Amino acid sequence: MRKLLDAAAIEFGENGFHEASITGITRRAGTALGSFYTYFDSKDEIFRALVDDLSGKVKQAAREALRDPLPALETEQAALAAFLRFAREHKEIYRIIDESEFVDPASFRIHYESTARRIRERLAEGTRKGELREGLGEAHAWAIMGMNVFLGLRYAVWSNEGTPESLAELANSILREGIAARNGTARDGDGD
């Protein structure tokens, strides 16, 4: 089954859901067509399994980066760096997850809700330990996730500029310091 899921990631990543085929998946996996039907009933079913598999891989990448206890902000930085490394190695995740919004909306929603839930749990733990302020909730988790997703799109899928660690530090500086000017240092007309 692992070979089929890995092959499906490449097939769907390169061709999209509608152009991908079961024969393309089995050819890439080096398996017979009958082997596919041992595990999956349809292209839709392997696609749903693939979305779940990729979500699990993202979760595992973050979990491995967080094996050692870290302060709350360093935890978010390490999780983002792990995600960026994963996205650089598996650029197809963006196309597959994006297409799941239309192919299997439930999987799409589960992917993002479970990711936001993990972030929210980390924020709650940081608050409990006195490292983060009170009042952080679900919207904060979604905002952090949104930042992470778009950093991955720009710096893992569209280019490999910057290191995952430097990009995660930049994102972490926004969490740590915000973006408001301090002590009257704002200037009119700066930015977009």
N, CA and C atoms as an extended XYZ file, in Angstrom:
576
Properties=species:S:1:pos:R:3:atomname:S:1:resname:S:1:resid:I:1 pbc="F F F"
N         0.823       -1.198        0.000 N   MET     1
C         0.000        0.000        0.000 CA  MET     1
C         0.869        1.265        0.000 C   MET     1
N         2.016        1.210        0.711 N   ARG     2
C         2.901        2.371        0.778 CA  ARG     2
C         3.370        2.789       -0.614 C   ARG     2
N         3.746        1.809       -1.430 N   LYS     3
C         4.202        2.110       -2.785 CA  LYS     3
C         3.092        2.793       -3.587 C   LYS     3
N         1.863        2.357       -3.411 N   LEU     4
C         0.740        2.957       -4.132 CA  LEU     4
C         0.497        4.392       -3.677 C   LEU     4
N         0.560        4.634       -2.380 N   LEU     5
C         0.361        6.007       -1.881 CA  LEU     5
C         1.475        6.926       -2.350 C   LEU     5
N         2.715        6.454       -2.312 N   ASP     6
C         3.832        7.273       -2.776 CA  ASP     6
C         3.694        7.575       -4.268 C   ASP     6
N         3.296        6.564       -5.033 N   ALA     7
C         3.097        6.765       -6.468 CA  ALA     7
C         1.913        7.701       -6.726 C   ALA     7
N         0.871        7.570       -5.929 N   ALA     8
C        -0.300        8.448       -6.079 CA  ALA     8
C         0.077        9.898       -5.804 C   ALA     8
N         0.952       10.128       -4.839 N   ALA     9
C         1.384       11.500       -4.547 CA  ALA     9
C         2.051       12.118       -5.769 C   ALA     9
N         2.869       11.347       -6.449 N   ILE    10
C         3.541       11.859       -7.646 CA  ILE    10
C         2.534       12.051       -8.772 C   ILE    10
N         1.691       11.054       -8.984 N   GLU    11
C         0.702       11.118      -10.081 CA  GLU    11
C        -0.263       12.285       -9.895 C   GLU    11
N        -0.851       12.406       -8.722 N   PHE    12
C        -1.776       13.513       -8.470 CA  PHE    12
C        -1.036       14.847       -8.436 C   PHE    12
N         0.171       14.848       -7.881 N   GLY    13
C         0.958       16.082       -7.816 CA  GLY    13
C         1.319       16.611       -9.185 C   GLY    13
N         1.648       15.730      -10.104 N   GLU    14
C         2.033       16.157      -11.457 CA  GLU    14
C         0.837       16.426      -12.355 C   GLU    14
N        -0.208       15.603      -12.239 N   ASN    15
C        -1.306       15.662      -13.194 CA  ASN    15
C        -2.608       16.233      -12.651 C   ASN    15
N        -2.702       16.392      -11.342 N   GLY    16
C        -3.969       16.818      -10.764 CA  GLY    16
C        -4.926       15.647      -10.693 C   GLY    16
N        -5.975       15.813       -9.921 N   PHE    17
C        -6.909       14.712       -9.693 CA  PHE    17
C        -7.565       14.240      -10.981 C   PHE    17
N        -8.069       15.154      -11.766 N   HIS    18
C        -8.869       14.767      -12.928 CA  HIS    18
C        -8.047       14.103      -14.031 C   HIS    18
N        -6.804       14.495      -14.197 N   GLU    19
C        -5.960       13.913      -15.248 CA  GLU    19
C        -5.197       12.681      -14.763 C   GLU    19
N        -5.070       12.519      -13.466 N   ALA    20
C        -4.374       11.350      -12.917 CA  ALA    20
C        -5.190       10.094      -13.205 C   ALA    20
N        -4.493        8.970      -13.277 N   SER    21
C        -5.197        7.717      -13.553 CA  SER    21
C        -4.694        6.608      -12.642 C   SER    21
N        -5.533        5.615      -12.471 N   ILE    22
C        -5.149        4.455      -11.680 CA  ILE    22
C        -3.990        3.738      -12.358 C   ILE    22
N        -4.025        3.616      -13.688 N   THR    23
C        -2.915        2.962      -14.383 CA  THR    23
C        -1.618        3.757      -14.228 C   THR    23
N        -1.733        5.091      -14.203 N   GLY    24
C        -0.549        5.917      -13.956 CA  GLY    24
C         0.023        5.664      -12.574 C   GLY    24
N        -0.850        5.495      -11.601 N   ILE    25
C        -0.415        5.224      -10.225 CA  ILE    25
C         0.272        3.858      -10.151 C   ILE    25
N        -0.373        2.839      -10.731 N   THR    26
C         0.217        1.496      -10.645 CA  THR    26
C         1.517        1.400      -11.440 C   THR    26
N         1.596        2.100      -12.574 N   ARG    27
C         2.841        2.120      -13.355 CA  ARG    27
C         3.967        2.727      -12.514 C   ARG    27
N         3.684        3.846      -11.890 N   ARG    28
C         4.696        4.506      -11.051 CA  ARG    28
C         5.099        3.631       -9.863 C   ARG    28
N         4.125        2.898       -9.322 N   ALA    29
C         4.396        2.041       -8.158 CA  ALA    29
C         5.082        0.739       -8.554 C   ALA    29
N         5.039        0.426       -9.849 N   GLY    30
C         5.617       -0.840      -10.299 CA  GLY    30
C         4.789       -2.036       -9.851 C   GLY    30
N         3.472       -1.852       -9.763 N   THR    31
C         2.581       -2.927       -9.328 CA  THR    31
C         1.541       -3.202      -10.404 C   THR    31
N         0.925       -4.336      -10.301 N   ALA    32
C        -0.141       -4.706      -11.236 CA  ALA    32
C        -1.418       -3.955      -10.878 C   ALA    32
N        -2.252       -3.766      -11.874 N   LEU    33
C        -3.521       -3.075      -11.660 CA  LEU    33
C        -4.356       -3.766      -10.590 C   LEU    33
N        -4.327       -5.101      -10.581 N   GLY    34
C        -5.077       -5.841       -9.563 CA  GLY    34
C        -4.628       -5.523       -8.146 C   GLY    34
N        -3.351       -5.214       -7.980 N   SER    35
C        -2.843       -4.856       -6.647 CA  SER    35
C        -3.515       -3.590       -6.130 C   SER    35
N        -3.778       -2.665       -7.048 N   PHE    36
C        -4.461       -1.429       -6.647 CA  PHE    36
C        -5.788       -1.760       -5.982 C   PHE    36
N        -6.548       -2.640       -6.629 N   TYR    37
C        -7.902       -2.945       -6.151 CA  TYR    37
C        -7.902       -3.821       -4.903 C   TYR    37
N        -6.752       -4.338       -4.525 N   THR    38
C        -6.642       -5.030       -3.245 CA  THR    38
C        -6.804       -4.041       -2.099 C   THR    38
N        -6.341       -2.808       -2.332 N   TYR    39
C        -6.336       -1.789       -1.278 CA  TYR    39
C        -7.387       -0.693       -1.467 C   TYR    39
N        -7.690       -0.373       -2.698 N   PHE    40
C        -8.575        0.767       -2.972 CA  PHE    40
C        -9.630        0.381       -4.010 C   PHE    40
N       -10.809        0.956       -3.858 N   ASP    41
C       -11.903        0.687       -4.797 CA  ASP    41
C       -11.931        1.650       -5.970 C   ASP    41
N       -11.280        2.825       -5.827 N   SER    42
C       -11.399        3.840       -6.871 CA  SER    42
C       -10.288        4.880       -6.733 C   SER    42
N       -10.205        5.726       -7.737 N   LYS    43
C        -9.273        6.850       -7.700 CA  LYS    43
C        -9.650        7.794       -6.563 C   LYS    43
N       -10.946        8.001       -6.358 N   ASP    44
C       -11.405        8.858       -5.260 CA  ASP    44
C       -10.930        8.321       -3.909 C   ASP    44
N       -11.015        7.015       -3.746 N   GLU    45
C       -10.642        6.430       -2.455 CA  GLU    45
C        -9.144        6.584       -2.179 C   GLU    45
N        -8.296        6.345       -3.180 N   ILE    46
C        -6.860        6.515       -2.932 CA  ILE    46
C        -6.529        7.993       -2.729 C   ILE    46
N        -7.258        8.879       -3.386 N   PHE    47
C        -7.020       10.305       -3.183 CA  PHE    47
C        -7.335       10.689       -1.735 C   PHE    47
N        -8.477       10.227       -1.222 N   ARG    48
C        -8.823       10.515        0.183 CA  ARG    48
C        -7.768        9.942        1.127 C   ARG    48
N        -7.322        8.710        0.829 N   ALA    49
C        -6.287        8.088        1.666 CA  ALA    49
C        -4.987        8.881        1.584 C   ALA    49
N        -4.690        9.418        0.411 N   LEU    50
C        -3.470       10.204        0.229 CA  LEU    50
C        -3.527       11.508        1.020 C   LEU    50
N        -4.654       12.192        0.999 N   VAL    51
C        -4.792       13.431        1.783 CA  VAL    51
C        -4.568       13.122        3.258 C   VAL    51
N        -5.168       12.052        3.736 N   ASP    52
C        -4.987       11.652        5.131 CA  ASP    52
C        -3.525       11.291        5.401 C   ASP    52
N        -2.900       10.586        4.472 N   ASP    53
C        -1.501       10.193        4.617 CA  ASP    53
C        -0.588       11.419        4.668 C   ASP    53
N        -0.796       12.372        3.758 N   LEU    54
C         0.036       13.578        3.749 CA  LEU    54
C        -0.171       14.397        5.014 C   LEU    54
N        -1.414       14.485        5.478 N   SER    55
C        -1.676       15.195        6.740 CA  SER    55
C        -0.916       14.537        7.880 C   SER    55
N        -0.917       13.216        7.888 N   GLY    56
C        -0.177       12.486        8.915 CA  GLY    56
C         1.323       12.715        8.826 C   GLY    56
N         1.836       12.817        7.599 N   LYS    57
C         3.267       13.074        7.428 CA  LYS    57
C         3.652       14.467        7.908 C   LYS    57
N         2.799       15.447        7.661 N   VAL    58
C         3.060       16.801        8.171 CA  VAL    58
C         3.078       16.773        9.697 C   VAL    58
N         2.101       16.114       10.270 N   LYS    59
C         2.026       15.993       11.731 CA  LYS    59
C         3.274       15.303       12.275 C   LYS    59
N         3.711       14.242       11.613 N   GLN    60
C         4.893       13.502       12.054 CA  GLN    60
C         6.153       14.358       11.948 C   GLN    60
N         6.272       15.133       10.881 N   ALA    61
C         7.445       15.999       10.721 CA  ALA    61
C         7.523       16.998       11.864 C   ALA    61
N         6.382       17.583       12.222 N   ALA    62
C         6.360       18.530       13.346 CA  ALA    62
C         6.665       17.805       14.656 C   ALA    62
N         6.063       16.653       14.828 N   ARG    63
C         6.281       15.892       16.071 CA  ARG    63
C         7.762       15.561       16.250 C   ARG    63
N         8.436       15.147       15.185 N   GLU    64
C         9.861       14.825       15.284 CA  GLU    64
C        10.683       16.060       15.639 C   GLU    64
N        10.293       17.219       15.117 N   ALA    65
C        11.012       18.459       15.427 CA  ALA    65
C        10.776       18.896       16.867 C   ALA    65
N         9.717       18.393       17.477 N   LEU    66
C         9.340       18.822       18.826 CA  LEU    66
C         9.561       17.731       19.868 C   LEU    66
N        10.430       16.781       19.560 N   ARG    67
C        10.693       15.690       20.508 CA  ARG    67
C        11.182       16.212       21.850 C   ARG    67
N        12.094       17.169       21.797 N   ASP    68
C        12.613       17.745       23.040 CA  ASP    68
C        11.739       18.922       23.428 C   ASP    68
N        11.429       19.049       24.714 N   PRO    69
C        10.609       20.185       25.153 CA  PRO    69
C        11.303       21.513       24.857 C   PRO    69
N        10.539       22.450       24.319 N   LEU    70
C        11.053       23.780       23.998 CA  LEU    70
C        10.111       24.822       24.575 C   LEU    70
N        10.614       26.033       24.814 N   PRO    71
C         9.704       27.121       25.179 CA  PRO    71
C         8.678       27.322       24.057 C   PRO    71
N         7.551       27.921       24.385 N   ALA    72
C         6.406       28.012       23.480 CA  ALA    72
C         6.745       28.626       22.118 C   ALA    72
N         7.418       29.754       22.093 N   LEU    73
C         7.725       30.387       20.816 CA  LEU    73
C         8.733       29.577       20.008 C   LEU    73
N         9.683       28.968       20.682 N   GLU    74
C        10.640       28.100       19.983 CA  GLU    74
C         9.948       26.857       19.422 C   GLU    74
N         8.903       26.410       20.103 N   THR    75
C         8.114       25.281       19.610 CA  THR    75
C         7.481       25.633       18.272 C   THR    75
N         6.870       26.812       18.178 N   GLU    76
C         6.252       27.222       16.913 CA  GLU    76
C         7.305       27.394       15.825 C   GLU    76
N         8.452       27.910       16.182 N   GLN    77
C         9.534       28.090       15.210 CA  GLN    77
C        10.020       26.736       14.689 C   GLN    77
N        10.219       25.782       15.586 N   ALA    78
C        10.689       24.453       15.182 CA  ALA    78
C         9.645       23.736       14.336 C   ALA    78
N         8.376       23.872       14.688 N   ALA    79
C         7.309       23.229       13.921 CA  ALA    79
C         7.240       23.809       12.512 C   ALA    79
N         7.367       25.126       12.375 N   LEU    80
C         7.329       25.745       11.053 CA  LEU    80
C         8.542       25.331       10.227 C   LEU    80
N         9.720       25.326       10.812 N   ALA    81
C        10.916       24.915       10.065 CA  ALA    81
C        10.758       23.476        9.569 C   ALA    81
N        10.205       22.604       10.396 N   ALA    82
C         9.976       21.214        9.985 CA  ALA    82
C         8.977       21.149        8.837 C   ALA    82
N         7.917       21.949        8.927 N   PHE    83
C         6.935       21.966        7.847 CA  PHE    83
C         7.562       22.456        6.542 C   PHE    83
N         8.359       23.511        6.616 N   LEU    84
C         8.988       24.046        5.410 CA  LEU    84
C         9.942       23.023        4.781 C   LEU    84
N        10.691       22.309        5.608 N   ARG    85
C        11.562       21.260        5.070 CA  ARG    85
C        10.722       20.179        4.392 C   ARG    85
N         9.630       19.791        5.044 N   PHE    86
C         8.747       18.772        4.466 CA  PHE    86
C         8.158       19.260        3.134 C   PHE    86
N         7.674       20.482        3.105 N   ALA    87
C         7.061       21.021        1.883 CA  ALA    87
C         8.071       21.122        0.748 C   ALA    87
N         9.312       21.443        1.052 N   ARG    88
C        10.335       21.483        0.005 CA  ARG    88
C        10.585       20.105       -0.590 C   ARG    88
N        10.495       19.089        0.228 N   GLU    89
C        10.705       17.722       -0.249 CA  GLU    89
C         9.452       17.141       -0.904 C   GLU    89
N         8.296       17.693       -0.563 N   HIS    90
C         7.009       17.159       -1.044 CA  HIS    90
C         6.139       18.305       -1.566 C   HIS    90
N         6.633       18.988       -2.572 N   LYS    91
C         5.924       20.148       -3.128 CA  LYS    91
C         4.499       19.791       -3.568 C   LYS    91
N         4.299       18.525       -3.931 N   GLU    92
C         2.988       18.091       -4.411 CA  GLU    92
C         1.902       18.227       -3.351 C   GLU    92
N         2.284       18.356       -2.091 N   ILE    93
C         1.278       18.455       -1.041 CA  ILE    93
C         0.344       19.639       -1.270 C   ILE    93
N         0.869       20.730       -1.781 N   TYR    94
C         0.024       21.907       -1.989 CA  TYR    94
C        -1.045       21.645       -3.040 C   TYR    94
N        -0.671       21.065       -4.155 N   ARG    95
C        -1.667       20.794       -5.202 CA  ARG    95
C        -2.700       19.792       -4.697 C   ARG    95
N        -2.231       18.764       -4.023 N   ILE    96
C        -3.137       17.713       -3.560 CA  ILE    96
C        -4.102       18.253       -2.510 C   ILE    96
N        -3.600       18.965       -1.524 N   ILE    97
C        -4.484       19.513       -0.489 CA  ILE    97
C        -5.436       20.537       -1.096 C   ILE    97
N        -4.934       21.399       -1.976 N   ASP    98
C        -5.814       22.386       -2.616 CA  ASP    98
C        -6.927       21.710       -3.408 C   ASP    98
N        -6.594       20.676       -4.173 N   GLU    99
C        -7.623       19.983       -4.953 CA  GLU    99
C        -8.613       19.246       -4.068 C   GLU    99
N        -8.170       18.842       -2.886 N   SER   100
C        -9.092       18.120       -2.000 CA  SER   100
C       -10.269       18.989       -1.591 C   SER   100
N       -10.110       20.313       -1.654 N   GLU   101
C       -11.244       21.185       -1.334 CA  GLU   101
C       -12.432       20.882       -2.244 C   GLU   101
N       -12.156       20.477       -3.474 N   PHE   102
C       -13.218       20.222       -4.446 CA  PHE   102
C       -13.496       18.740       -4.637 C   PHE   102
N       -12.467       17.904       -4.512 N   VAL   103
C       -12.622       16.469       -4.710 CA  VAL   103
C       -13.223       15.818       -3.474 C   VAL   103
N       -12.753       16.209       -2.305 N   ASP   104
C       -13.223       15.646       -1.047 CA  ASP   104
C       -13.187       16.723        0.033 C   ASP   104
N       -14.204       17.598        0.039 N   PRO   105
C       -14.208       18.725        0.977 CA  PRO   105
C       -14.047       18.315        2.445 C   PRO   105
N       -14.549       17.156        2.814 N   ALA   106
C       -14.409       16.721        4.211 CA  ALA   106
C       -12.942       16.511        4.571 C   ALA   106
N       -12.172       15.882        3.685 N   SER   107
C       -10.739       15.680        3.952 CA  SER   107
C        -9.993       17.006        4.020 C   SER   107
N       -10.346       17.914        3.131 N   PHE   108
C        -9.743       19.255        3.125 CA  PHE   108
C        -9.954       19.933        4.472 C   PHE   108
N       -11.190       19.899        4.927 N   ARG   109
C       -11.517       20.548        6.195 CA  ARG   109
C       -10.827       19.860        7.371 C   ARG   109
N       -10.832       18.545        7.370 N   ILE   110
C       -10.175       17.797        8.454 CA  ILE   110
C        -8.688       18.134        8.505 C   ILE   110
N        -8.058       18.228        7.332 N   HIS   111
C        -6.626       18.545        7.290 CA  HIS   111
C        -6.344       19.862        8.019 C   HIS   111
N        -7.079       20.902        7.661 N   TYR   112
C        -6.808       22.202        8.269 CA  TYR   112
C        -7.312       22.298        9.702 C   TYR   112
N        -8.450       21.714       10.002 N   GLU   113
C        -8.944       21.771       11.383 CA  GLU   113
C        -8.021       21.032       12.340 C   GLU   113
N        -7.497       19.891       11.920 N   SER   114
C        -6.604       19.149       12.816 CA  SER   114
C        -5.273       19.878       12.988 C   SER   114
N        -4.793       20.523       11.933 N   THR   115
C        -3.558       21.299       12.053 CA  THR   115
C        -3.770       22.480       13.004 C   THR   115
N        -4.870       23.196       12.836 N   ALA   116
C        -5.172       24.333       13.722 CA  ALA   116
C        -5.341       23.866       15.162 C   ALA   116
N        -5.945       22.702       15.351 N   ARG   117
C        -6.133       22.173       16.704 CA  ARG   117
C        -4.786       21.901       17.375 C   ARG   117
N        -3.832       21.341       16.625 N   ARG   118
C        -2.501       21.092       17.199 CA  ARG   118
C        -1.821       22.401       17.583 C   ARG   118
N        -1.935       23.413       16.735 N   ILE   119
C        -1.344       24.714       17.056 CA  ILE   119
C        -2.023       25.299       18.288 C   ILE   119
N        -3.338       25.213       18.329 N   ARG   120
C        -4.073       25.762       19.486 CA  ARG   120
C        -3.662       25.049       20.779 C   ARG   120
N        -3.483       23.752       20.702 N   GLU   121
C        -3.037       23.010       21.892 CA  GLU   121
C        -1.661       23.474       22.339 C   GLU   121
N        -0.775       23.735       21.397 N   ARG   122
C         0.560       24.234       21.761 CA  ARG   122
C         0.469       25.624       22.378 C   ARG   122
N        -0.413       26.468       21.825 N   LEU   123
C        -0.593       27.807       22.406 CA  LEU   123
C        -1.142       27.718       23.820 C   LEU   123
N        -2.106       26.836       24.026 N   ALA   124
C        -2.683       26.667       25.361 CA  ALA   124
C        -1.628       26.189       26.349 C   ALA   124
N        -0.763       25.291       25.905 N   GLU   125
C         0.311       24.810       26.772 CA  GLU   125
C         1.275       25.951       27.101 C   GLU   125
N         1.587       26.779       26.116 N   GLY   126
C         2.452       27.931       26.363 CA  GLY   126
C         1.831       28.909       27.347 C   GLY   126
N         0.525       29.104       27.246 N   THR   127
C        -0.177       29.978       28.192 CA  THR   127
C        -0.155       29.358       29.589 C   THR   127
N        -0.426       28.057       29.651 N   ARG   128
C        -0.429       27.355       30.934 CA  ARG   128
C         0.919       27.477       31.632 C   ARG   128
N         2.005       27.431       30.849 N   LYS   129
C         3.349       27.532       31.424 CA  LYS   129
C         3.769       28.975       31.683 C   LYS   129
N         2.915       29.940       31.348 N   GLY   130
C         3.225       31.347       31.586 CA  GLY   130
C         4.144       31.951       30.534 C   GLY   130
N         4.341       31.269       29.412 N   GLU   131
C         5.228       31.764       28.362 CA  GLU   131
C         4.497       32.571       27.297 C   GLU   131
N         3.192       32.397       27.224 N   LEU   132
C         2.369       33.135       26.267 CA  LEU   132
C         1.249       33.824       27.025 C   LEU   132
N         0.720       34.880       26.450 N   ARG   133
C        -0.317       35.658       27.125 CA  ARG   133
C        -1.636       34.902       27.178 C   ARG   133
N        -2.470       35.324       28.074 N   GLU   134
C        -3.824       34.779       28.200 CA  GLU   134
C        -4.660       35.206       26.990 C   GLU   134
N        -5.713       34.469       26.744 N   GLY   135
C        -6.676       34.864       25.725 CA  GLY   135
C        -6.376       34.382       24.318 C   GLY   135
N        -5.345       33.558       24.146 N   LEU   136
C        -5.063       33.025       22.816 CA  LEU   136
C        -6.054       31.900       22.532 C   LEU   136
N        -6.665       31.952       21.373 N   GLY   137
C        -7.685       30.959       21.062 CA  GLY   137
C        -7.591       30.438       19.654 C   GLY   137
N        -8.719       29.961       19.182 N   GLU   138
C        -8.777       29.308       17.882 CA  GLU   138
C        -8.356       30.236       16.743 C   GLU   138
N        -8.823       31.473       16.763 N   ALA   139
C        -8.472       32.397       15.671 CA  ALA   139
C        -6.967       32.646       15.627 C   ALA   139
N        -6.311       32.669       16.771 N   HIS   140
C        -4.855       32.834       16.797 CA  HIS   140
C        -4.173       31.637       16.131 C   HIS   140
N        -4.668       30.454       16.420 N   ALA   141
C        -4.097       29.250       15.815 CA  ALA   141
C        -4.276       29.276       14.298 C   ALA   141
N        -5.460       29.675       13.835 N   TRP   142
C        -5.702       29.749       12.385 CA  TRP   142
C        -4.826       30.820       11.751 C   TRP   142
N        -4.602       31.920       12.436 N   ALA   143
C        -3.743       32.975       11.880 CA  ALA   143
C        -2.304       32.476       11.741 C   ALA   143
N        -1.808       31.781       12.735 N   ILE   144
C        -0.459       31.229       12.659 CA  ILE   144
C        -0.387       30.197       11.538 C   ILE   144
N        -1.399       29.345       11.451 N   MET   145
C        -1.404       28.348       10.388 CA  MET   145
C        -1.430       29.016        9.020 C   MET   145
N        -2.225       30.064        8.859 N   GLY   146
C        -2.276       30.769        7.583 CA  GLY   146
C        -0.912       31.327        7.198 C   GLY   146
N        -0.228       31.906        8.150 N   MET   147
C         1.117       32.419        7.896 CA  MET   147
C         2.028       31.275        7.449 C   MET   147
N         1.963       30.159        8.149 N   ASN   148
C         2.810       29.016        7.826 CA  ASN   148
C         2.515       28.474        6.434 C   ASN   148
N         1.235       28.344        6.101 N   VAL   149
C         0.836       27.803        4.797 CA  VAL   149
C         1.364       28.681        3.672 C   VAL   149
N         1.208       29.989        3.800 N   PHE   150
C         1.641       30.863        2.717 CA  PHE   150
C         3.155       31.027        2.659 C   PHE   150
N         3.836       30.935        3.781 N   LEU   151
C         5.300       30.895        3.730 CA  LEU   151
C         5.756       29.632        3.004 C   LEU   151
N         5.089       28.524        3.245 N   GLY   152
C         5.419       27.289        2.544 CA  GLY   152
C         5.174       27.396        1.050 C   GLY   152
N         4.072       28.004        0.682 N   LEU   153
C         3.774       28.168       -0.739 CA  LEU   153
C         4.857       29.000       -1.415 C   LEU   153
N         5.189       30.132       -0.820 N   ARG   154
C         6.156       31.048       -1.429 CA  ARG   154
C         7.590       30.519       -1.382 C   ARG   154
N         7.994       29.950       -0.229 N   TYR   155
C         9.403       29.615       -0.040 CA  TYR   155
C         9.717       28.122       -0.064 C   TYR   155
N         8.734       27.285       -0.312 N   ALA   156
C         9.001       25.854       -0.459 CA  ALA   156
C         8.515       25.335       -1.806 C   ALA   156
N         7.391       25.874       -2.293 N   VAL   157
C         6.848       25.409       -3.563 CA  VAL   157
C         7.319       26.294       -4.708 C   VAL   157
N         7.161       27.597       -4.584 N   TRP   158
C         7.511       28.505       -5.679 CA  TRP   158
C         9.010       28.737       -5.788 C   TRP   158
N         9.737       28.630       -4.673 N   SER   159
C        11.187       28.816       -4.696 CA  SER   159
C        11.785       28.129       -3.482 C   SER   159
N        13.093       28.036       -3.475 N   ASN   160
C        13.811       27.511       -2.315 CA  ASN   160
C        14.650       28.614       -1.670 C   ASN   160
N        14.221       29.854       -1.842 N   GLU   161
C        14.952       30.978       -1.241 CA  GLU   161
C        14.920       30.863        0.279 C   GLU   161
N        16.005       31.251        0.897 N   GLY   162
C        16.081       31.232        2.352 CA  GLY   162
C        16.105       29.810        2.883 C   GLY   162
N        16.578       29.673        4.082 N   THR   163
C        16.559       28.349        4.716 CA  THR   163
C        15.267       28.219        5.516 C   THR   163
N        14.793       27.003        5.706 N   PRO   164
C        13.612       26.832        6.558 CA  PRO   164
C        13.813       27.457        7.937 C   PRO   164
N        15.023       27.356        8.450 N   GLU   165
C        15.296       27.912        9.787 CA  GLU   165
C        15.215       29.436        9.792 C   GLU   165
N        15.769       30.100        8.762 N   SER   166
C        15.721       31.568        8.735 CA  SER   166
C        14.293       32.063        8.508 C   SER   166
N        13.536       31.346        7.696 N   LEU   167
C        12.144       31.732        7.472 CA  LEU   167
C        11.305       31.524        8.725 C   LEU   167
N        11.569       30.426        9.433 N   ALA   168
C        10.851       30.173       10.679 CA  ALA   168
C        11.205       31.221       11.728 C   ALA   168
N        12.455       31.667       11.740 N   GLU   169
C        12.853       32.746       12.672 CA  GLU   169
C        12.129       34.039       12.328 C   GLU   169
N        12.025       34.347       11.027 N   LEU   170
C        11.303       35.551       10.620 CA  LEU   170
C         9.851       35.488       11.091 C   LEU   170
N         9.188       34.370       10.848 N   ALA   171
C         7.806       34.214       11.300 CA  ALA   171
C         7.722       34.311       12.811 C   ALA   171
N         8.689       33.717       13.488 N   ASN   172
C         8.696       33.753       14.941 CA  ASN   172
C         8.877       35.171       15.465 C   ASN   172
N         9.621       35.993       14.729 N   SER   173
C         9.796       37.383       15.173 CA  SER   173
C         8.463       38.131       15.128 C   SER   173
N         7.601       37.766       14.189 N   ILE   174
C         6.271       38.386       14.144 CA  ILE   174
C         5.466       37.963       15.362 C   ILE   174
N         5.547       36.701       15.730 N   LEU   175
C         4.842       36.240       16.927 CA  LEU   175
C         5.417       36.884       18.179 C   LEU   175
N         6.724       36.995       18.215 N   ARG   176
C         7.415       37.501       19.399 CA  ARG   176
C         7.256       39.012       19.567 C   ARG   176
N         7.363       39.760       18.464 N   GLU   177
C         7.433       41.213       18.548 CA  GLU   177
C         6.268       41.939       17.905 C   GLU   177
N         5.478       41.244       17.101 N   GLY   178
C         4.415       41.916       16.373 CA  GLY   178
C         4.995       42.735       15.230 C   GLY   178
N         4.162       43.583       14.630 N   ILE   179
C         4.652       44.407       13.525 CA  ILE   179
C         4.423       45.901       13.765 C   ILE   179
N         3.882       46.234       14.917 N   ALA   180
C         3.654       47.649       15.224 CA  ALA   180
C         4.979       48.352       15.492 C   ALA   180
N         5.058       49.597       15.059 N   ALA   181
C         6.249       50.404       15.329 CA  ALA   181
C         6.356       50.664       16.826 C   ALA   181
N         7.546       50.756       17.287 N   ARG   182
C         7.796       51.037       18.703 CA  ARG   182
C         8.393       52.434       18.830 C   ARG   182
N         8.001       53.169       19.844 N   ASN   183
C         8.580       54.473       20.162 CA  ASN   183
C         8.601       55.427       18.978 C   ASN   183
N         7.493       55.504       18.260 N   GLY   184
C         7.384       56.497       17.187 CA  GLY   184
C         8.262       56.243       15.981 C   GLY   184
N         8.630       54.974       15.727 N   THR   185
C         9.504       54.703       14.595 CA  THR   185
C         8.755       54.472       13.288 C   THR   185
N         7.444       54.558       13.307 N   ALA   186
C         6.670       54.357       12.069 CA  ALA   186
C         6.829       55.585       11.172 C   ALA   186
N         6.848       55.332        9.868 N   ARG   187
C         6.934       56.420        8.912 CA  ARG   187
C         5.768       56.281        7.942 C   ARG   187
N         5.186       57.387        7.573 N   ASP   188
C         4.110       57.354        6.598 CA  ASP   188
C         4.668       56.992        5.233 C   ASP   188
N         3.885       56.213        4.482 N   GLY   189
C         4.246       55.895        3.106 CA  GLY   189
C         5.119       54.677        2.955 C   GLY   189
N         5.550       54.031        4.041 N   ASP   190
C         6.358       52.817        3.912 CA  ASP   190
C         5.459       51.633        3.577 C   ASP   190
N         5.970       50.702        2.839 N   GLY   191
C         5.246       49.456        2.573 CA  GLY   191
C         4.357       49.549        1.378 C   GLY   191
N         3.551       48.514        1.223 N   ASP   192
C         2.640       48.414        0.077 CA  ASP   192
C         1.270       48.954        0.397 C   ASP   192
